[in-house]
Coordinates of C-alpha atoms in Angstrom, one line a residue:
M263 CA 98.8 95.8 53.9
K264 CA 96.9 92.6 54.0
T265 CA 98.6 89.3 54.7
F266 CA 97.7 86.4 52.5
I267 CA 97.4 83.0 54.3
H268 CA 97.5 79.9 52.2
P269 CA 94.5 77.6 52.6
L270 CA 96.8 74.7 53.6
Q271 CA 98.2 76.8 56.4
L272 CA 94.6 77.4 57.6
L273 CA 93.9 73.7 57.4
W274 CA 97.0 72.8 59.4
K275 CA 96.2 75.4 62.1
S276 CA 92.7 74.1 62.3
L277 CA 93.9 70.5 62.8
L278 CA 96.4 71.6 65.5
I279 CA 93.5 73.4 67.3
C280 CA 91.3 70.3 67.1
I281 CA 94.0 68.0 68.3
G282 CA 94.9 70.3 71.2
T283 CA 91.3 70.7 72.1
G284 CA 90.8 66.9 72.0
I285 CA 93.8 66.2 74.1
G286 CA 92.6 68.8 76.6
I287 CA 89.2 67.4 76.8
S288 CA 90.4 63.8 77.1
G289 CA 92.7 64.9 79.9
V290 CA 89.8 66.5 81.8
Y291 CA 87.7 63.4 81.4
A292 CA 90.6 61.1 82.3
Q293 CA 90.5 62.7 85.8
T294 CA 87.0 61.3 86.5
R295 CA 86.5 57.6 87.5
L296 CA 83.2 55.9 88.1
L297 CA 83.4 53.2 90.9
T298 CA 81.0 50.5 92.0
L299 CA 80.8 49.4 95.6
H300 CA 82.3 46.0 94.6
Q301 CA 85.2 47.6 92.8
T302 CA 85.9 49.9 95.8
V303 CA 86.0 47.0 98.2
E304 CA 88.3 44.9 95.9
M305 CA 90.7 47.7 95.3
A306 CA 90.9 48.5 99.0
L307 CA 91.7 44.9 99.8
S308 CA 94.4 44.7 97.2
N309 CA 96.0 48.0 98.2
S310 CA 95.9 47.9 102.0
N311 CA 99.4 47.9 103.5
T312 CA 98.0 46.8 106.9
L313 CA 96.5 43.7 105.2
K314 CA 99.8 43.0 103.4
M315 CA 101.6 43.1 106.8
K316 CA 99.1 40.6 108.3
R317 CA 99.6 38.3 105.3
S318 CA 103.3 38.6 105.7
A319 CA 102.9 37.6 109.4
V320 CA 101.2 34.4 108.1
E321 CA 104.1 33.6 105.9
L322 CA 106.4 34.2 108.9
A323 CA 104.4 31.9 111.1
I324 CA 104.4 29.1 108.5
N325 CA 108.2 29.6 108.2
K326 CA 108.6 29.1 111.9
Y327 CA 106.5 26.0 111.8
N328 CA 108.8 24.6 109.1
Q329 CA 111.8 25.5 111.2
V330 CA 110.4 23.5 114.1
K331 CA 109.9 20.5 111.7
D332 CA 113.5 20.8 110.7
Q333 CA 114.5 20.2 114.3
S334 CA 113.4 16.6 113.9
L335 CA 115.9 15.9 111.2
P336 CA 119.3 14.3 111.9
T337 CA 122.3 16.5 112.5
G338 CA 125.6 15.9 110.9
S339 CA 129.0 17.5 110.5
V340 CA 132.2 16.9 108.6
S341 CA 135.6 18.5 109.4
G342 CA 139.1 18.1 108.1
T343 CA 142.4 19.5 109.4
F344 CA 145.8 19.7 107.7
S345 CA 148.9 20.9 109.6
H346 CA 152.5 21.5 108.5
T347 CA 155.4 21.8 110.9
E348 CA 158.9 23.1 110.3
N349 CA 161.4 22.1 113.0
I350 CA 164.2 24.7 113.2
A351 CA 166.0 22.9 116.0
N352 CA 165.5 19.2 115.3
H353 CA 168.3 17.7 117.4
I354 CA 167.4 16.7 121.0
K355 CA 170.2 15.4 123.3
L356 CA 169.4 14.5 126.9
G357 CA 172.1 12.5 128.5
S358 CA 172.3 9.2 126.7
L359 CA 169.3 10.1 124.7
D360 CA 170.1 11.5 121.3
W361 CA 167.1 12.3 119.0
I362 CA 167.2 13.8 115.5
L363 CA 163.7 14.8 114.4
P364 CA 162.6 15.4 110.9
K365 CA 163.1 19.0 109.7
R366 CA 159.4 19.1 108.6
A367 CA 156.2 17.1 109.2
E368 CA 152.6 17.0 107.9
S369 CA 149.5 15.5 109.4
Y370 CA 145.9 15.0 108.4
V371 CA 142.9 14.7 110.7
G372 CA 139.3 14.1 109.5
N373 CA 136.0 13.6 111.3
A374 CA 132.5 12.9 110.2
S375 CA 129.5 12.4 112.5
L376 CA 125.7 11.9 112.3
N377 CA 123.3 12.2 115.2
E378 CA 119.6 11.5 115.6
T379 CA 117.3 12.1 118.5
V380 CA 115.1 9.1 118.9
F381 CA 113.0 10.2 121.8
N382 CA 112.8 13.6 123.5
G383 CA 109.6 13.3 125.5
F384 CA 107.4 14.4 122.5
K385 CA 108.8 17.9 122.8
L386 CA 109.2 18.4 119.1
K387 CA 105.7 17.1 118.5
Y388 CA 104.2 19.6 120.8
A389 CA 106.3 22.4 119.4
R390 CA 105.1 21.6 115.9
Q391 CA 101.5 21.7 117.0
S392 CA 102.0 25.0 118.8
T393 CA 103.6 26.7 115.9
L394 CA 100.9 25.4 113.6
L395 CA 98.2 26.9 115.9
L396 CA 100.2 30.2 115.8
S397 CA 100.0 30.2 112.0
E398 CA 96.2 29.7 112.3
I399 CA 96.0 32.7 114.6
A400 CA 97.9 34.7 112.1
K401 CA 95.4 33.7 109.4
T402 CA 92.5 34.8 111.6
N403 CA 94.3 38.2 112.0
V404 CA 94.2 38.5 108.2
T405 CA 90.5 37.9 108.2
L406 CA 89.8 40.4 110.9
T407 CA 91.9 43.0 109.0
E408 CA 90.0 42.2 105.8
D409 CA 86.7 42.8 107.6
E410 CA 88.0 46.2 108.8
V411 CA 89.2 47.2 105.4
I412 CA 85.9 46.2 103.8
Y413 CA 83.9 48.2 106.2
T414 CA 86.1 51.2 105.9
A415 CA 85.7 51.1 102.1
V416 CA 81.9 50.7 102.5
Q417 CA 81.8 53.7 104.8
M418 CA 83.9 55.9 102.5
Y419 CA 81.9 54.9 99.5
F420 CA 78.5 55.7 101.1
D421 CA 80.0 59.0 102.4
L422 CA 80.8 60.0 98.8
Y423 CA 77.4 58.7 97.7
K424 CA 75.5 60.8 100.3
I425 CA 77.4 63.9 99.3
S426 CA 76.7 63.3 95.6
Q427 CA 73.0 62.8 96.2
S428 CA 72.9 65.9 98.4
Q429 CA 74.6 67.9 95.7
K430 CA 72.0 66.7 93.2
I431 CA 69.1 67.8 95.5
V432 CA 70.8 71.1 96.2
Q433 CA 71.1 71.7 92.5
Q434 CA 67.4 70.9 92.1
N435 CA 66.7 73.3 95.0
L436 CA 68.8 76.1 93.2
T437 CA 66.8 75.6 90.1
A438 CA 63.5 75.8 92.0
V439 CA 64.6 78.9 93.9
D440 CA 65.7 80.5 90.6
N441 CA 62.2 80.0 89.3
L442 CA 60.8 81.5 92.5
I443 CA 63.1 84.5 92.1
Q444 CA 62.0 84.9 88.5
Q445 CA 58.3 84.6 89.6
S446 CA 58.7 87.1 92.5
E447 CA 60.3 89.6 90.2
Q448 CA 57.4 89.4 87.8
F449 CA 55.0 89.8 90.7
Y450 CA 57.0 92.8 91.9
R451 CA 56.7 94.5 88.6
Y452 CA 52.9 94.1 88.8
G453 CA 52.9 95.3 92.4
I454 CA 51.8 92.0 93.9
V455 CA 54.8 91.5 96.2
T456 CA 57.3 93.9 97.7
K457 CA 61.0 94.3 96.9
N458 CA 61.8 92.7 100.3
D459 CA 60.1 89.5 99.1
V460 CA 62.4 89.3 96.1
L461 CA 65.4 89.9 98.4
R462 CA 64.2 87.1 100.7
F463 CA 64.3 84.6 97.9
K464 CA 67.7 85.8 96.8
L465 CA 68.9 85.4 100.4
Q466 CA 67.6 81.9 100.4
R467 CA 69.6 81.2 97.2
S468 CA 72.7 82.5 98.8
G469 CA 72.2 80.1 101.7
I470 CA 71.8 77.2 99.3
E471 CA 75.0 78.2 97.5
I472 CA 76.9 78.1 100.8
T473 CA 75.6 74.6 101.4
A474 CA 76.7 73.6 97.9
S475 CA 80.1 75.0 98.5
D476 CA 80.4 73.1 101.8
L477 CA 79.3 69.9 100.1
E478 CA 81.9 70.3 97.3
A479 CA 84.7 70.8 99.9
N480 CA 83.6 67.7 101.8
R481 CA 83.4 65.8 98.5
K482 CA 87.0 66.7 97.7
I483 CA 88.1 65.5 101.1
V484 CA 86.3 62.2 100.8
C485 CA 87.6 61.7 97.2
Y486 CA 91.2 62.3 98.4
N487 CA 90.8 59.9 101.3
M488 CA 89.4 57.3 98.9
T489 CA 92.3 57.6 96.5
V490 CA 94.7 57.0 99.3
L491 CA 92.7 54.0 100.5
L492 CA 92.4 52.5 97.0
G493 CA 95.9 53.4 95.8
L494 CA 94.7 55.7 93.0
P495 CA 96.2 59.0 91.8
D496 CA 95.4 61.9 94.1
N497 CA 94.0 64.1 91.3
L498 CA 91.2 61.6 90.4
D499 CA 87.6 62.8 90.7
L500 CA 85.8 59.7 92.0
Q501 CA 82.1 59.2 91.3
T502 CA 79.8 56.6 92.8
D503 CA 77.8 54.3 90.5
S504 CA 74.1 53.5 91.2
V505 CA 73.9 51.7 94.5
L506 CA 71.6 49.0 95.5
L507 CA 70.6 50.4 98.9
K508 CA 70.0 47.8 101.6
E509 CA 66.5 48.1 103.0
E510 CA 65.9 44.5 103.7
T511 CA 63.9 43.2 106.7
P512 CA 66.4 41.7 109.1
F513 CA 66.4 38.3 110.6
S514 CA 65.7 38.0 114.3
L515 CA 68.3 39.2 116.8
E516 CA 68.8 35.7 118.0
Q517 CA 69.8 34.6 114.5
Y518 CA 72.4 37.3 114.2
L519 CA 73.8 36.4 117.7
E520 CA 74.0 32.8 116.6
M521 CA 75.9 33.7 113.4
A522 CA 78.3 36.0 115.4
F523 CA 79.2 33.2 117.9
S524 CA 79.9 30.8 115.1
K525 CA 81.7 33.2 112.7
R526 CA 83.5 35.8 114.8
K527 CA 87.3 35.3 114.5
E528 CA 88.0 36.7 117.9
L529 CA 86.4 33.6 119.5
E530 CA 88.3 31.3 117.1
Q531 CA 91.5 33.0 118.2
N532 CA 90.7 32.5 121.8
A533 CA 90.1 28.8 121.3
L534 CA 93.4 28.5 119.4
Q535 CA 95.2 30.3 122.2
S536 CA 93.7 27.9 124.7
Q537 CA 95.1 25.0 122.7
I538 CA 98.5 26.6 122.6
H539 CA 98.5 26.8 126.4
D540 CA 97.7 23.0 126.5
F541 CA 100.6 22.2 124.2
S542 CA 102.9 24.5 126.2
F543 CA 102.0 22.6 129.3
K544 CA 102.6 19.2 127.7
S545 CA 105.9 20.4 126.3
L546 CA 107.1 21.5 129.7
K547 CA 106.0 18.3 131.3
S548 CA 107.9 16.4 128.6
D549 CA 111.1 17.9 130.0
E550 CA 110.7 15.5 133.0
L551 CA 111.1 12.5 130.7
P552 CA 114.4 10.9 129.7
K553 CA 116.0 11.6 126.3
L554 CA 117.4 9.0 123.9
S555 CA 119.7 9.8 120.9
I556 CA 121.9 7.7 118.7
G557 CA 125.0 8.7 116.8
A558 CA 127.6 7.5 114.4
G559 CA 131.0 8.9 113.7
M560 CA 134.2 8.2 111.8
G561 CA 137.7 9.7 112.1
Y562 CA 140.8 9.7 110.1
N563 CA 144.3 10.4 111.4
H564 CA 147.6 10.3 109.4
A565 CA 151.0 11.8 110.0
G566 CA 152.7 12.0 106.6
S567 CA 153.1 14.1 103.5
T568 CA 150.3 12.4 101.5
F569 CA 146.6 12.5 102.4
I570 CA 146.1 8.7 101.7
P571 CA 149.4 6.9 102.1
S572 CA 150.1 3.8 100.1
N573 CA 151.5 1.8 102.9
G574 CA 148.4 2.2 105.1
T575 CA 150.1 4.1 107.9
F576 CA 146.9 5.8 109.1
I577 CA 144.1 5.1 111.5
A578 CA 140.3 5.5 110.7
P579 CA 138.2 4.6 113.7
F580 CA 134.4 4.2 113.3
S581 CA 132.1 4.6 116.3
L582 CA 128.4 3.9 116.8
G583 CA 126.6 4.7 120.1
A584 CA 123.5 5.6 121.9
T585 CA 123.0 8.2 124.7
V586 CA 120.3 8.2 127.4
S587 CA 120.0 11.3 129.5
W588 CA 117.6 12.5 132.2
D589 CA 117.6 15.9 133.8
F590 CA 115.6 15.0 136.9
S591 CA 116.0 18.5 138.3
T592 CA 113.0 19.4 136.1
L593 CA 110.8 17.5 138.5
W594 CA 111.0 20.4 140.9
M595 CA 112.4 23.2 138.7
N596 CA 109.4 23.4 136.4
K597 CA 106.7 23.6 139.1
N598 CA 106.2 27.4 138.9
K599 CA 106.5 27.4 135.1
L600 CA 103.6 24.9 134.9
S601 CA 101.6 27.1 137.2
E602 CA 102.2 30.1 135.0
I603 CA 100.8 28.3 132.0
Q604 CA 97.7 27.3 134.0
I605 CA 97.2 30.9 135.0
N606 CA 97.6 32.1 131.4
K607 CA 95.0 29.5 130.3
K608 CA 92.6 30.7 133.0
Q609 CA 93.0 34.3 131.7
T610 CA 92.3 33.1 128.2
S611 CA 89.1 31.6 129.5
I612 CA 88.1 34.9 131.1
E613 CA 88.9 36.7 127.8
K614 CA 86.5 34.4 126.1
N615 CA 83.7 35.5 128.4
I616 CA 84.7 39.1 127.8
W617 CA 84.5 38.6 124.1
A618 CA 81.1 36.9 124.4
D619 CA 79.7 39.9 126.3
R620 CA 81.2 42.3 123.8
I621 CA 79.9 40.4 120.8
R622 CA 76.4 40.3 122.3
T623 CA 76.4 44.1 122.9
E624 CA 77.9 44.9 119.5
V625 CA 75.3 42.7 117.6
N626 CA 72.4 44.1 119.6
Q627 CA 73.5 47.7 119.0
A628 CA 74.1 47.1 115.3
Y629 CA 70.7 45.3 115.0
Q630 CA 68.8 48.1 116.8
L631 CA 70.6 50.8 114.7
Y632 CA 69.6 49.1 111.5
V633 CA 66.0 48.7 112.6
R634 CA 65.9 52.4 113.6
A635 CA 67.4 53.3 110.2
L636 CA 64.7 51.4 108.4
N637 CA 62.0 53.1 110.5
K638 CA 63.5 56.5 109.7
V639 CA 63.5 55.8 106.0
N640 CA 59.8 54.8 106.2
L641 CA 59.0 57.9 108.2
L642 CA 60.8 60.1 105.7
H643 CA 58.9 58.7 102.8
S644 CA 55.7 59.9 104.6
S645 CA 57.2 63.2 105.4
I646 CA 58.2 63.8 101.8
E647 CA 54.6 63.2 100.7
E648 CA 53.5 65.7 103.3
A649 CA 56.2 68.2 102.4
T650 CA 55.4 67.9 98.7
E651 CA 51.7 68.5 99.3
N652 CA 52.5 71.5 101.6
D653 CA 54.9 73.0 99.0
R654 CA 52.2 72.7 96.4
M655 CA 49.6 74.3 98.6
Q656 CA 51.9 77.2 99.6
A657 CA 52.9 77.7 95.9
D658 CA 49.2 78.1 94.9
R659 CA 48.5 80.4 97.9
Y660 CA 51.6 82.5 97.1
K661 CA 50.5 82.8 93.5
N662 CA 47.1 84.0 94.8
N663 CA 48.8 86.3 97.2
V664 CA 47.2 84.7 100.3
T665 CA 50.3 83.6 102.1
T666 CA 53.6 85.3 103.1
V667 CA 56.9 84.8 101.4
T668 CA 58.2 83.4 104.7
D669 CA 55.7 80.5 104.5
R670 CA 56.6 79.9 100.8
I671 CA 60.3 79.8 101.5
D672 CA 59.7 77.6 104.5
A673 CA 57.7 75.1 102.5
D674 CA 60.3 75.0 99.8
A675 CA 63.1 74.5 102.2
K676 CA 61.3 71.7 104.1
L677 CA 60.6 69.8 100.9
Y678 CA 64.2 69.8 99.8
Q679 CA 65.5 69.1 103.3
A680 CA 63.2 66.1 103.5
L681 CA 64.5 64.9 100.1
T682 CA 68.1 65.3 101.3
D683 CA 67.3 63.6 104.6
L684 CA 65.7 60.6 102.8
E685 CA 68.8 60.0 100.6
I686 CA 71.1 60.3 103.6
A687 CA 68.9 58.0 105.7
R688 CA 68.8 55.4 102.9
A689 CA 72.6 55.5 102.7
D690 CA 72.9 55.3 106.5
A691 CA 70.6 52.3 106.5
S692 CA 72.9 50.6 104.0
V693 CA 75.9 51.3 106.2
A694 CA 74.1 50.1 109.2
W695 CA 73.3 46.9 107.3
Y696 CA 77.0 46.3 106.5
N697 CA 77.9 47.0 110.1
L698 CA 75.4 44.4 111.2
L699 CA 77.1 41.9 108.8
K700 CA 80.5 42.9 110.2
V701 CA 79.7 42.3 113.8
S702 CA 78.0 39.1 112.8
G703 CA 81.2 37.9 111.1
K704 CA 79.6 37.9 107.6
I705 CA 80.8 41.1 105.9
S706 CA 83.4 39.2 103.9
T707 CA 80.5 37.5 102.0
I708 CA 79.9 40.7 100.0
T709 CA 83.1 40.1 98.0
Q710 CA 81.9 36.6 96.9

């Protein structure tokens, strides 16, 4: 028995299929995201929790600076006390003395005071300057962390770029080997080559497929690490956009060293720390000076049931005074503390020399690695020309049956290996360029 389906039902089912297919396709494409290098760096900077912690430390340092400023403000206090007394036994008789006290009594006591430190040996001034310098050190920590985040993002981006480029070349290699397999099978049918030759080409293809599988596994690892770094969903398939590879002729080594010594935040931190030691020394010396403060106060005392009596039976004294104090024991008690600060400052000076040596070695190493990377790129360009010509010659000789299958496979493998090496070398040269910028204190300029 045939079942009749109404045309409208067919139309409705077709629409559902189309909608479902469209949703499925859009869902698949939604998992892929194309990123530029600039976008990667900006997203890494905005998502870095380490960077957020460093920025929070800046806010904390500024808050401490404001707290020290608050210490220069006057201090004041107001207090009030009310007491009520019930006299259960209010009759006192001692010899000829016969007292009858009230059964209940109330009293009010109030005090208000205001104090201001006029001179404290410039201690607050030095404390403000020290905390301000600490906030500047916190800001340099933010810059150092930003540089690390930028370089990490650059490294990951070029890792993904190298894998993507290698995958493209591997795919081209697979296509070329498939053509060789097809050609060798034709030659085998005509008795030009042996079955072993065909199997050798197929074995080469299997090796290339293993390489492709390894590359895909590495690509997934790098993609996942990048999504964590950038704060993106884990299931995103990230793709690199076209990259402007850095193959610029560098400045002289002396110019990069000069930039590093003027831009590196570690040296700036060292200079700030040395200034902090100076202010700590001055602050401790200020303890040896006298202190002057002034104050004003007013009190209120009344024994009665009303807070402000009408008959004026209360007292309200007002006081105004100045206090001069001098803890002269600091003249001999602070001697070792001052020596400790001087030792710390000496250590800071030594650390400056350590950083200077480290910066010189880092800049020189980064410079030499970049120059070597550029030379490698130039050499690989030449090797590709040679490998291309060798592959063409071996292809012609193989067609004419005057070379072995081993030589043909070797020529093909060398060509695609050279192509892969070139793309990796160009990407490595770009990473070396950004590393040179980093150790020179200039990597943050790529976000501008």
